[in-house]
Coordinates of C-alpha atoms in Angstrom, one line a residue:
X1 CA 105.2 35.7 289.1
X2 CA 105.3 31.8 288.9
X3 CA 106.0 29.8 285.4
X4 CA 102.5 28.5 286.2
X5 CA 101.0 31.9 286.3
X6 CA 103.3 32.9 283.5
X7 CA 102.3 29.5 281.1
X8 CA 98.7 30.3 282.3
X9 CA 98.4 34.1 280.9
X10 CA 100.4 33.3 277.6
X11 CA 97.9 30.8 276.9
X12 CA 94.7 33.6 277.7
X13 CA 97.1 36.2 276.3
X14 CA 97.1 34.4 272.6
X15 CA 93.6 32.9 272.6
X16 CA 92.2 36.7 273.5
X17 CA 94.6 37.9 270.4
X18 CA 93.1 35.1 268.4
X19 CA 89.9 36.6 269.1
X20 CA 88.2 33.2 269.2
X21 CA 86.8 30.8 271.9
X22 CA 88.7 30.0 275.2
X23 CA 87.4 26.6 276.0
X24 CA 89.1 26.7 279.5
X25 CA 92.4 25.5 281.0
X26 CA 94.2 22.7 280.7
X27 CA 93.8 21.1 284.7
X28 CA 97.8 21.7 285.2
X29 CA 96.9 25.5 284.8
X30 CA 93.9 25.9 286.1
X31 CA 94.2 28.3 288.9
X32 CA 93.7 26.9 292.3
X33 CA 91.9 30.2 293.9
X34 CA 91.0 33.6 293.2
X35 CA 94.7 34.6 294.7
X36 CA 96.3 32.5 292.0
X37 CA 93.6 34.0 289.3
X38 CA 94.9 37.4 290.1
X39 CA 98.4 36.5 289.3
X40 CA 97.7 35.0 285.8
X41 CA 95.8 38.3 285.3
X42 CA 98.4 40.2 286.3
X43 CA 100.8 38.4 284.0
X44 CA 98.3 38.4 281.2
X45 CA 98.0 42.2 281.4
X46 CA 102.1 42.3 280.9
X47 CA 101.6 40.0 278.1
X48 CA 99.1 42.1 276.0
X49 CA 100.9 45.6 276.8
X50 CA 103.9 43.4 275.2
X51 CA 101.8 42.7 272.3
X52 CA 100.8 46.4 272.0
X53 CA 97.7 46.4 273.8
X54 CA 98.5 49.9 275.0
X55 CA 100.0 50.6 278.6
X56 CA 97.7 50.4 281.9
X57 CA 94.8 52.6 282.1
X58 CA 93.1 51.6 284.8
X59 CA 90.3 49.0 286.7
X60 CA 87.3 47.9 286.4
X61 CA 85.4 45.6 289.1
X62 CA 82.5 43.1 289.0
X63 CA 79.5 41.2 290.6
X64 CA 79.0 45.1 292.6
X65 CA 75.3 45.0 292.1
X66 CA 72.4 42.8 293.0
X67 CA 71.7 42.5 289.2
X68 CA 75.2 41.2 288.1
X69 CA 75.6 38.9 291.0
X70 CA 72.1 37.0 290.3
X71 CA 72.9 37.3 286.3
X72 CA 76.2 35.6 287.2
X73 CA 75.6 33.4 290.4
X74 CA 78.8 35.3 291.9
X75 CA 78.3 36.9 295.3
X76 CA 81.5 38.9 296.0
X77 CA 83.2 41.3 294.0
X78 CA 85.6 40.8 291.5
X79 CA 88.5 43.2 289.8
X80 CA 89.8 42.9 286.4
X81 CA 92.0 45.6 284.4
X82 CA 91.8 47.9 281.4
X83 CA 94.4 48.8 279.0
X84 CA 94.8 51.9 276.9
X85 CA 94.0 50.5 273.6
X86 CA 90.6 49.1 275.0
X87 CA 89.6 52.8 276.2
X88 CA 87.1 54.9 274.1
X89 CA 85.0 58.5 274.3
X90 CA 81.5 58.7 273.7
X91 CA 80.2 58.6 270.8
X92 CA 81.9 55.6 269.9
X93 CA 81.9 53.0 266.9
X94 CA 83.4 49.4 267.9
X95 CA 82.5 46.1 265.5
X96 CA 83.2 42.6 267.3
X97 CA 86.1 40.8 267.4
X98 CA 86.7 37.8 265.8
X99 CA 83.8 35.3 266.9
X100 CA 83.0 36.8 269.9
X101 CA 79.8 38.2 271.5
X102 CA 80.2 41.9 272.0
X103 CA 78.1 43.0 275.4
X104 CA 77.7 46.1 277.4
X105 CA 76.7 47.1 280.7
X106 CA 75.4 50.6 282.0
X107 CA 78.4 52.0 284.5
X108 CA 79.6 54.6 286.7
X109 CA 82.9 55.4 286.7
X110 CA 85.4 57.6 288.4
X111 CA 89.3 59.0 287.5
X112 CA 91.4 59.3 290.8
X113 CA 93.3 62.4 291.3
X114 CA 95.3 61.1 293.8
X115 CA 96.6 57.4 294.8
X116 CA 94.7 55.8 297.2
X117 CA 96.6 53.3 299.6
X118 CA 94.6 49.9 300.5
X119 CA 94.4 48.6 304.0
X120 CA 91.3 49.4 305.9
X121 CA 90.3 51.8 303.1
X122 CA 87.6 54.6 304.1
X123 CA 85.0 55.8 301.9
X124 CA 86.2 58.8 302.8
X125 CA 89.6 58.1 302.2
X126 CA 88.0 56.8 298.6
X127 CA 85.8 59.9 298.1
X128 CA 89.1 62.4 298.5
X129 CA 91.3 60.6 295.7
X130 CA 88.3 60.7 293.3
X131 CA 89.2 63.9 290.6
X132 CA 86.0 63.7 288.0
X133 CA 83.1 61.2 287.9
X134 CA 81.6 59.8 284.9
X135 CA 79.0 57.3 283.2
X136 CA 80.3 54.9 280.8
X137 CA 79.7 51.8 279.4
X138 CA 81.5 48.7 279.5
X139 CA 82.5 46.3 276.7
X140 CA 82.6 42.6 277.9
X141 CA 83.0 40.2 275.0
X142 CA 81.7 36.5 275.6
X143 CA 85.6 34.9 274.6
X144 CA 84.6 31.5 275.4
X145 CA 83.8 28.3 274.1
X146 CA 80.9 27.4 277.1
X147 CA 81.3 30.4 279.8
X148 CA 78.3 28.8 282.3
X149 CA 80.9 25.9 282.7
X150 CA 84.1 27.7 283.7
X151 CA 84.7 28.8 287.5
X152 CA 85.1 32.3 288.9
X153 CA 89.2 31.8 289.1
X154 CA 89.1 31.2 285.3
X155 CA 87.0 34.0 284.6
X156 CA 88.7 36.8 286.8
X157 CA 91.8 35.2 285.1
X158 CA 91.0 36.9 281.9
X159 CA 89.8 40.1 283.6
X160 CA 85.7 39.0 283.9
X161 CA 85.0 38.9 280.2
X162 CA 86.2 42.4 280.3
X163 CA 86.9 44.3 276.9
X164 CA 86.9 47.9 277.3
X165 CA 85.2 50.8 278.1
X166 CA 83.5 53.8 276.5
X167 CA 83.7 57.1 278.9
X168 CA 81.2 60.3 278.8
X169 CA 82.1 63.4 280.0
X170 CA 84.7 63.6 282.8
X171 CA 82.7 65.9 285.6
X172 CA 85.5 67.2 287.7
X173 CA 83.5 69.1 290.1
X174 CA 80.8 66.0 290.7
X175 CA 81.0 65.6 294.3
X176 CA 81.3 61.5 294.0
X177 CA 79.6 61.0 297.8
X178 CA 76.9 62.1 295.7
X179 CA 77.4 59.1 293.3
X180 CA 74.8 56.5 295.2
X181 CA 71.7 59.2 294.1
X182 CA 72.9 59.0 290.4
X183 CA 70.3 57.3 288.9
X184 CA 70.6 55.8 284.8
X185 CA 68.6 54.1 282.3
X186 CA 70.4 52.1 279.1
X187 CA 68.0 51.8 275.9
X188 CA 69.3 49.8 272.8
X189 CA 68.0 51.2 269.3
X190 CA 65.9 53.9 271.7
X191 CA 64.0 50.9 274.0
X192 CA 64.3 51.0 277.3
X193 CA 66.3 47.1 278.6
X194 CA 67.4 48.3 282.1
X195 CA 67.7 51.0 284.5
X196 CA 69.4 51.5 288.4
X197 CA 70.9 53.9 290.4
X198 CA 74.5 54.2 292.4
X199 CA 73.1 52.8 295.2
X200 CA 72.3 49.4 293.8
X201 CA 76.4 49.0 293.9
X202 CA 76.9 47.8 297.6
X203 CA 75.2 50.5 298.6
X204 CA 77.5 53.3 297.7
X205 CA 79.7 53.3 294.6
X206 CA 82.6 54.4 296.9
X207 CA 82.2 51.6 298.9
X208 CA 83.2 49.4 295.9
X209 CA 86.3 52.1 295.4
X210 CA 87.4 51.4 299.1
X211 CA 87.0 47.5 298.5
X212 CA 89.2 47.8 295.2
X213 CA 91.8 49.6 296.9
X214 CA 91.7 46.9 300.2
X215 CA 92.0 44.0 297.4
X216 CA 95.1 45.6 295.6
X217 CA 96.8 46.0 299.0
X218 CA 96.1 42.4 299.4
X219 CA 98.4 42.1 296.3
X220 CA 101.5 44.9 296.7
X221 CA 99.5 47.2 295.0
X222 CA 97.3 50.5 295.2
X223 CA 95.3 52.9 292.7
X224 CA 97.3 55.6 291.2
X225 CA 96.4 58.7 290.0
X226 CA 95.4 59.3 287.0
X227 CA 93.5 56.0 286.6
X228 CA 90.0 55.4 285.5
X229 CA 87.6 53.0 287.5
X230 CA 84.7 51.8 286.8
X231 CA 82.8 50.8 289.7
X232 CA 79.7 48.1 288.8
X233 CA 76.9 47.4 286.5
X234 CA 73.3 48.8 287.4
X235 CA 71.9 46.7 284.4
X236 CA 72.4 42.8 283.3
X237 CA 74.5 42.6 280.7
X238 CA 72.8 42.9 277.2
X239 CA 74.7 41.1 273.8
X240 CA 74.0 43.2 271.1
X241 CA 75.1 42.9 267.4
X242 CA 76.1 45.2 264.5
X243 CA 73.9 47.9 263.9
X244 CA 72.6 48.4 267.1
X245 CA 72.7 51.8 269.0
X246 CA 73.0 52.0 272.8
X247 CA 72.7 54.8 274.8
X248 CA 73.4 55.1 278.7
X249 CA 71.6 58.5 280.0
X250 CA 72.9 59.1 283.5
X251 CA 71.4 62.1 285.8
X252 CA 73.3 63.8 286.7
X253 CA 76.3 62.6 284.6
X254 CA 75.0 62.8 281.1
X255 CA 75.2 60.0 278.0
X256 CA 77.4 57.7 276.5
X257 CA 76.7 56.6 273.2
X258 CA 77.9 53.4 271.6
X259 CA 76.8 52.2 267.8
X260 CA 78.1 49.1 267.2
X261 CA 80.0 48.5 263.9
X262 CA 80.1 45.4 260.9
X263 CA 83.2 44.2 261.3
X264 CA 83.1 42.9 257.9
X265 CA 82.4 46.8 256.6

């Protein structure tokens, strides 16, 4: 890691702990690429498990579906990580932070059973390491002071607005070649705001698995076992406020409930 990347996180690291507005980085941090984003992130993850943000728990990766890459102006993929603290079950109660906007997204989601090695990754090779497929939704918390203003490297910097994720059941017999045909709906106090399948995420959910694990080989690194990922947004991200109630009903993977909490209460 450079002192650059090192200065760079410690600065995300305490504005996130704040739990106010990043306004973006000062132009001698600013990272150059998406190669140099990754490394601040990287770092950043080292300094929140240090300021006990839980260990590792897994990955989760954007801009996957048609819907999140027009809601974001992105067109590739992008990878961002998920501590332990930041991991929830369904049902699940979670206020705000701080003066951010709490969002969530409507997910699929796998844990590997084994590790899966990068470099020309299959989806075959991805489909074997899978152990148990889920739905979930992800948190993403709008953490900045203007985010239409700051670039993709900034953003995948501090993991792609990413907050967390609430899990449904683990199905550990859930063939996941069957994930594209998984079809899910999210409603927010019981309406309807957005619904997709697995194949709106590039065409097969593993295919985003295979392009995670290629990415991380890029970087020295590989899935492990034992790690959750979750693998695209079907629906455009929805803000919602205390109070609210959302439920993501997969078929065949079931519900995940979230009900948002007052954080003054």
């Amino acid at each position: 890691m450079s002192d650059r990347a090192g200065e760079a996180a410690a600065v995300l690291a305490a504005a996130r702990l704040a739990r106010g507005r990043f306004p973006g980085f000062a132009p001698d941090l600013h990272p150059a690429d998406e190669a140099a984003a990754y490394a601040v992130q990287d770092a950043l993850h080292d300094a929140l498990t240090a300021a006990g943000q839980g260990p590792w728990a897994g990955h989760k990766i954007g801009c996957t579906t048609r819907v999140m890459q027009d809601y974001l102006g992105i067109r590739n993929p992008s990878a961002g990580g998920v501590l332990a603290a930041e991991v929830h079950t369904s049902p699940a109660w979670i206020a705000p932070r701080g003066t951010t906007r709490l969002g969530v997204e409507c997910e699929v989601a796998v844990r590997l059973a084994h590790d899966l090695p990068g470099e020309a990754c299959t989806v075959d090779a991805a489909a074997a390491a899978v152990g148990a497929c889920m739905a979930s939704i992800e948190l993403v918390e709008d953490r900045y002071a203007d985010y239409p203003s700051l670039d993709a490297p900034t953003l995948i910097a501090d993991d792609f607005f990413g907050a967390g994720l609430v899990l449904g059941p683990e199905h550990a017999g859930f063939d996941p070649r069957a994930l594209a045909g998984a079809t899910a709906t999210m409603a927010i106090d019981g309406a309807e705001v957005g619904a997709g399948r697995g194949a709106d995420i590039l065409g097969d959910p593993l295919v985003a698995l295979a392009w995670l694990a290629d990415a991380l080989a890029a970087r020295g690194r590989r899935l492990q076992a034992g790690e959750v990922v979750t693998l695209g947004s079907l629906v455009a991200t929805h803000w919602v406020e205390p109070g609210m109630r959302i439920r993501v009903v997969n078929d065949p993977l079931g519900e995940v409930v979230l009900e948002v909490a007052d954080p003054t209460g």
